[in-house]
Every structure is written in structure tokens, then in C-alpha cells.
Short mmCIF file of C-alpha atoms and ligand atoms in Angstrom, two decimals:
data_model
loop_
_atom_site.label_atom_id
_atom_site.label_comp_id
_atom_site.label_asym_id
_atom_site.label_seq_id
_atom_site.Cartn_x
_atom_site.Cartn_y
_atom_site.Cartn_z
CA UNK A 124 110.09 89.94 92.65
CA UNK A 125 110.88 91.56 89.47
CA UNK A 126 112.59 95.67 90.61
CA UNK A 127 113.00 97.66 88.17
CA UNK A 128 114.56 101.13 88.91
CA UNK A 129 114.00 103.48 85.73
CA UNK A 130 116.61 105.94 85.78
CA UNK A 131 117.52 109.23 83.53
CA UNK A 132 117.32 113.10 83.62
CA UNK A 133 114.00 114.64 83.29
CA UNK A 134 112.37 114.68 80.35
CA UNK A 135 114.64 111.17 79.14
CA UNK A 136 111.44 109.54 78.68
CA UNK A 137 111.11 107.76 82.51
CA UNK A 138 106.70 107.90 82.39
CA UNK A 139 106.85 107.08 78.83
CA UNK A 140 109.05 103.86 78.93
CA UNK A 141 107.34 102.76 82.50
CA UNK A 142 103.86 102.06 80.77
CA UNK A 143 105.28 99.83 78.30
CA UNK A 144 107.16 97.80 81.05
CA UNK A 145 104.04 97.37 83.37
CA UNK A 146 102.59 95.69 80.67
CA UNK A 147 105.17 93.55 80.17
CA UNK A 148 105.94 92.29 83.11
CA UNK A 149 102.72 92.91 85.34
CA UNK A 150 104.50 95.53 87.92
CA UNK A 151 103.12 98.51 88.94
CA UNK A 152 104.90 101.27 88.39
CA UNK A 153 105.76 103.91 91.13
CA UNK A 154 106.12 107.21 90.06
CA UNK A 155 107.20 109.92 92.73
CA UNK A 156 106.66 112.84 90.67
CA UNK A 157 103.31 111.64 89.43
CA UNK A 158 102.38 110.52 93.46
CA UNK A 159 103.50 114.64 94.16
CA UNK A 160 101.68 115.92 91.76
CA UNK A 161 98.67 114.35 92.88
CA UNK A 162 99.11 115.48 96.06
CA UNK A 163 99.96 119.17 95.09
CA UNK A 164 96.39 118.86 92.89
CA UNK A 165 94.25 117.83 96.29
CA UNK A 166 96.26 120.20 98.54
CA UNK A 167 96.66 117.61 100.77
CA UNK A 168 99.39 118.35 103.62
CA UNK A 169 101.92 116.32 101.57
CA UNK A 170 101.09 118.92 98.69
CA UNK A 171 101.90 121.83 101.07
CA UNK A 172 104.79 120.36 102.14
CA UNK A 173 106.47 119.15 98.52
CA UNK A 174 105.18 122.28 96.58
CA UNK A 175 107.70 124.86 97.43
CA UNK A 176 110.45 122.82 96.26
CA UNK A 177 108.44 121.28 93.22
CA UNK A 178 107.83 124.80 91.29
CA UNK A 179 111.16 125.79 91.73
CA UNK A 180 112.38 122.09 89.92
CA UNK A 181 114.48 121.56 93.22
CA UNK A 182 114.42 118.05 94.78
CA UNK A 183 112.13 117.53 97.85
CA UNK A 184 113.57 116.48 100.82
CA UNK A 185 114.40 112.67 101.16
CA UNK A 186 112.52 112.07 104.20
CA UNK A 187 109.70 113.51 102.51
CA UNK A 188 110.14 111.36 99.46
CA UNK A 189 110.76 108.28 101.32
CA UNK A 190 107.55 108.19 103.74
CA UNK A 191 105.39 108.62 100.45
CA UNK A 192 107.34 106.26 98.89
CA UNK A 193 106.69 103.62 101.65
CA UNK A 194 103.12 104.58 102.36
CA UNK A 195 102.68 103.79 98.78
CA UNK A 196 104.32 100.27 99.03
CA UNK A 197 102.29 99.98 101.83
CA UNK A 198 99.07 99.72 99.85
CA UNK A 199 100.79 96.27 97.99
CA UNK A 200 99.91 96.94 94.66
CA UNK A 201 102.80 94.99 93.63
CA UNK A 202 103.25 91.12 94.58
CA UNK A 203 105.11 90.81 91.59
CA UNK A 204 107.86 93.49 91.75
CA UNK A 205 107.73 97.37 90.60
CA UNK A 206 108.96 99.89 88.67
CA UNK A 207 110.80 102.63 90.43
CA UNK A 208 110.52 106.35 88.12
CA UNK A 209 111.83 108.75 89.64
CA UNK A 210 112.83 107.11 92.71
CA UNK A 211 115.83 107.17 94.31
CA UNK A 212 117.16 110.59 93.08
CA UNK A 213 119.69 110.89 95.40
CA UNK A 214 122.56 108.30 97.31
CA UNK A 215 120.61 108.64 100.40
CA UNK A 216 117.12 107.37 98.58
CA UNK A 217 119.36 104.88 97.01
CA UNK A 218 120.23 103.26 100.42
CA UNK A 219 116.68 103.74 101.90
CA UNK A 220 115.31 102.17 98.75
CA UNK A 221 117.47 98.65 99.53
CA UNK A 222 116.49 98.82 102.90
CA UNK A 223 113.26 99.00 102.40
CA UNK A 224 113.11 96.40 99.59
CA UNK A 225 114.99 94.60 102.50
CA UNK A 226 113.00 94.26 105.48
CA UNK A 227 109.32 94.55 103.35
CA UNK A 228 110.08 91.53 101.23
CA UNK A 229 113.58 90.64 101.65
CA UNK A 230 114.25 91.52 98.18
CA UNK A 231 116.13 93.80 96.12
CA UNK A 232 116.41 96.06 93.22
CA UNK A 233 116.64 93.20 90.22
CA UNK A 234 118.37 96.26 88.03
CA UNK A 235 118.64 99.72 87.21
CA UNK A 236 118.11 101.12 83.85
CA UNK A 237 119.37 104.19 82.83
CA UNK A 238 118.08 106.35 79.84
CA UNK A 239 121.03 108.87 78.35
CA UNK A 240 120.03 111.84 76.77
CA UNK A 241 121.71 114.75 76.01
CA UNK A 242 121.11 118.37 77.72
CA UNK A 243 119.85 120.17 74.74
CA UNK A 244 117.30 117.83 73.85
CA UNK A 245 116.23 117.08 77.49
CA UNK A 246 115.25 120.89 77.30
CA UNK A 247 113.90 121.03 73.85
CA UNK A 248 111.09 118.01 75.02
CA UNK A 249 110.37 119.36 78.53
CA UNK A 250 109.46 122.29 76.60
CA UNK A 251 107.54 121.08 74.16
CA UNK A 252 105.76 118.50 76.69
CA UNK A 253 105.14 122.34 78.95
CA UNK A 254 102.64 123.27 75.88
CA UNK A 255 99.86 120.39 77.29
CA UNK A 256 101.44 119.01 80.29
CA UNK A 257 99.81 122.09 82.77
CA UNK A 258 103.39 121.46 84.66
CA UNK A 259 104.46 124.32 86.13
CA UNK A 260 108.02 122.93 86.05
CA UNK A 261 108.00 122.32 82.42
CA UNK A 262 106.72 125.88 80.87
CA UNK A 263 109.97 128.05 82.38
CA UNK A 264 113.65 127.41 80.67
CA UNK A 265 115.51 128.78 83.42
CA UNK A 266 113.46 125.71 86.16
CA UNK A 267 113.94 123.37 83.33
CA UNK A 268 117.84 124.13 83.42
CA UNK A 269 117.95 123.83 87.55
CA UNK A 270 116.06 120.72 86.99
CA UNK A 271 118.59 119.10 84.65
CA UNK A 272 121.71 120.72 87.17
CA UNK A 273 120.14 119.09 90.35
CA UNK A 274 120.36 115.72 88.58
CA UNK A 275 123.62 116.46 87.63
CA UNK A 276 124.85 117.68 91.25
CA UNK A 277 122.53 115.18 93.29
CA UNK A 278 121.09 112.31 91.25
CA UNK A 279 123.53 111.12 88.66
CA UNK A 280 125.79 109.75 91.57
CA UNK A 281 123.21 107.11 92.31
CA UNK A 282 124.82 105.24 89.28
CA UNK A 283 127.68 104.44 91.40
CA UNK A 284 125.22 103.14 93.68
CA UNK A 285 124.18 100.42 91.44
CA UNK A 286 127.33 100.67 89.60
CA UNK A 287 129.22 98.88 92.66
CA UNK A 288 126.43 96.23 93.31
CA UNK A 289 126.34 95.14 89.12
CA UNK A 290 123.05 96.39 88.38
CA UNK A 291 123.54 99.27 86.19
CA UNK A 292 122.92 99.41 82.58
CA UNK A 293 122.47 102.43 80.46
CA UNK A 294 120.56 102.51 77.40
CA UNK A 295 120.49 105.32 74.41
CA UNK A 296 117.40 107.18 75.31
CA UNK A 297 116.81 108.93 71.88
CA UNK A 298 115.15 107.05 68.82
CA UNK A 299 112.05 105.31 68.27
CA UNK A 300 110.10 104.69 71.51
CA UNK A 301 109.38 101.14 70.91
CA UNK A 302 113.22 100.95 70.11
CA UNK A 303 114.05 101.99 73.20
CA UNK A 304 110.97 99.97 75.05
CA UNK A 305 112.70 96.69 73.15
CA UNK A 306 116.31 97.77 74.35
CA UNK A 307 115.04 98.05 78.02
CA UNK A 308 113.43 95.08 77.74
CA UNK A 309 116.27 93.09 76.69
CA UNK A 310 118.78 94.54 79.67
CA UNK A 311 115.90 93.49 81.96
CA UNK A 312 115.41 90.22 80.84
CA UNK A 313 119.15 89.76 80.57
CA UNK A 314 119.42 90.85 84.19
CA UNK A 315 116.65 88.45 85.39
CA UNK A 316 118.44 86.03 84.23
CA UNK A 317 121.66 86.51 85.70
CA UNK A 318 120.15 87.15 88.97
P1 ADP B 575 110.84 114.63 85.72
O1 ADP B 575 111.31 113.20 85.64
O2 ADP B 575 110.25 115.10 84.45
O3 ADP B 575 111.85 115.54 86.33
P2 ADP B 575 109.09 113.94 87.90
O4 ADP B 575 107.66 113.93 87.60
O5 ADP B 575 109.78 112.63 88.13
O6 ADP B 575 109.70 114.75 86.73
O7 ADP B 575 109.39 114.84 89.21
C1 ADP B 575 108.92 116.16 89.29
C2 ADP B 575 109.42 116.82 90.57
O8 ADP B 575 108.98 116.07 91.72
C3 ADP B 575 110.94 116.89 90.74
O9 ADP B 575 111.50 118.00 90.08
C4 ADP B 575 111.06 116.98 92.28
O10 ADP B 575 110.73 118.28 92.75
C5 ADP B 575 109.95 116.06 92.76
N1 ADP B 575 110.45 114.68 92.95
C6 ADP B 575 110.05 113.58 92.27
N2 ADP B 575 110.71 112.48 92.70
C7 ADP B 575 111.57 112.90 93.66
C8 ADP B 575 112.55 112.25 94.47
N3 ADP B 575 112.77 110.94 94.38
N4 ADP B 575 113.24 112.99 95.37
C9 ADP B 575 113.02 114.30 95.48
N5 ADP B 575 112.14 114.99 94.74
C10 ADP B 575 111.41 114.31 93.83
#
């Protein structure tokens, strides 16, 4: 399998880059905000559950996270291998994640890419994406900030995650798109074949 874990602040272009990489390589992506949001939109008990934390950009809670995350693998959409977006966003999801990978397919993540942008311009986009995304979480500076300070404070550790197993690589997430798609693309065909 071919697992690709797409990492970076909000708003460093995650949803963007992921639908150029299915493409590529044929694997689904997963995307936890996108599987909330749908949830939140059909009010389902998931919906209830995440909202609260959602509008205020907090993270929701990893046990949460990780039963929709593995209800989701559950439905095997992806023989081939995935891509992770937004997913882990915190150590504990991190671990979960290999154990899952683990005892589902006794696999692994192949490697982690990591999109760096800086603050300002994280804030700038989210904003400008808040005109026509109908996010509540991306109309509001101040839940844009606490967005940007809880992946600071709870998700930007996962790097050492990955860090200590050789699987992280960080790529320069401002420029052209298909810049950055070719960039990715090159770390993860670099890491598939080191594997
Ligand atoms: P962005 O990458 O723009 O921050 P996402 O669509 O990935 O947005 O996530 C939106 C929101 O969904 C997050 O602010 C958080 O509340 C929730 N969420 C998504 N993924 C996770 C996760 N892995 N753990 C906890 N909360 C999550």
C-alpha cells in the first residue's frame, strides 16, 4: 500500500494538494474535516457530537476522530493505499493511526508530507476561502487564529512522530500549485522507493 499522510496548518493547501495525488497514484483520500462536515450538514449524532468543538476551530476529541476515521476505512475504498488530510492532528492520533494501519493491513504510513506556510498568509487564505467556502470556521479572524494556535500547541508535535521513524519531509507550501503538486510528488516517489 501506498500511505500518504498530508500534513500542514490549516489553510496550507491539505484538500487542494490531496486531489492532485489521488489521481496520481489511485488512493482515496481521507479527509476528517471534510467526513465532519458532512456529518455536521445531515445532523447526524456524529454532527452533534463534533459541532461544538468544530465552530469554535478547537480539535475534536481523538476518540471521536478515530472511530470515524476507522468506520471510514472500514468501507475499503482503498486497496491501494490512502491519503491521510487532516488526520492524525495530534501524538495520540499519530499512534492510533500506525496501529490501525497495523492490524487492518499490516501496513504502515509509506510517508508524511508536510506543507510550511507562514502564519500571516495561512490567515490571509482562510479568509479569503471564508467568502465562498459557507465554513463557519473560516469567516471569523479571532477562530481562524485559535485554529492556527491549536496546531501549534497540539498538532505540530506529530512531526516528531514521523520525524523518529524517517518519514518526514517538509515541502514549501507557497508558489504555484502544480509546483507544489510536482514537489510532493517527487518526496513521495522518492520515499516509495526507499521503502
Ligand atoms: P483545516 O485543514 O482547514 O483546518 P479541516 O477541514 O481539516 O480544516 O478541519 C476542520 C475542523 O475539523 C478542525 O478545526 C477540527 O475541529 C475538526 N477536525 C478535523 N480533523 C480532525 C482531527 N484529526 N482531530 C480533531 N479534530 C479534527
Amino acid at each position: 500500500m501506498l500511505n500518504i499522510v498530508l500534513f500542514g496548518p490549516p489553510g496550507s493547501g491539505k484538500g487542494t494538494q490531496a486531489k492532485f495525488l489521488e489521481e496520481k497514484y489511485q488512493t482515496p483520500q481521507i479527509s476528517t474535516g471534510d467526513l465532519f462536515r458532512y456529518n455536521l450538514k445531515n445532523d447526524t449524532d456524529l454532527g452533534k457530537q463534533a459541532r461544538e468543538y468544530m465552530d469554535k476551530g478547537s480539535l475534536v476529541p481523538d476518540e471521536i476522530t478515530t472511530n470515524m476515521l476507522i468506520d471510514e476505512l472500514d468501507k475499503g475504498k482503498g486497496p491501494k493505499g490512502y491519503i491521510f488530510d487532516g488526520y492524525p492532528r495530534t501524538t495520540s492520533q499519530a499512534e492510533a493511526l500506525d496501529k490501525i494501519l497495523e492490524d487492518k493491513f499490516e501496513d504502515e504510513v509509506t510517508v508524511t508530507v508536510a506543507l510550511v506556510v507562514e502564519d500571516e498568509i495561512l490567515v490571509q487564505r482562510l479568509l479569503e476561502r471564508g467568502k465562498t467556502s459557507g465554513r463557519a470556521d473560516d469567516v471569523d479572524e479571532d477562530i481562524i487564529r485559535h485554529r492556527i494556535t491549536e496546531y501549534y500547541t497540539k498538532t505540530a508535535e506529530v512531526a516528531k512522530h514521523y520525524k523518529a521513524q524517517g518519514k518526514w519531509v517538509e515541502i514549501d507550501g507557497v508558489g504555484e500549485i502544480d509546483e507544489i503538486t510536482q514537489k510532493l510528488i517527487e518526496a513521495i516517489n522518492d520515499a516509495m522507493i526507499n521503502e
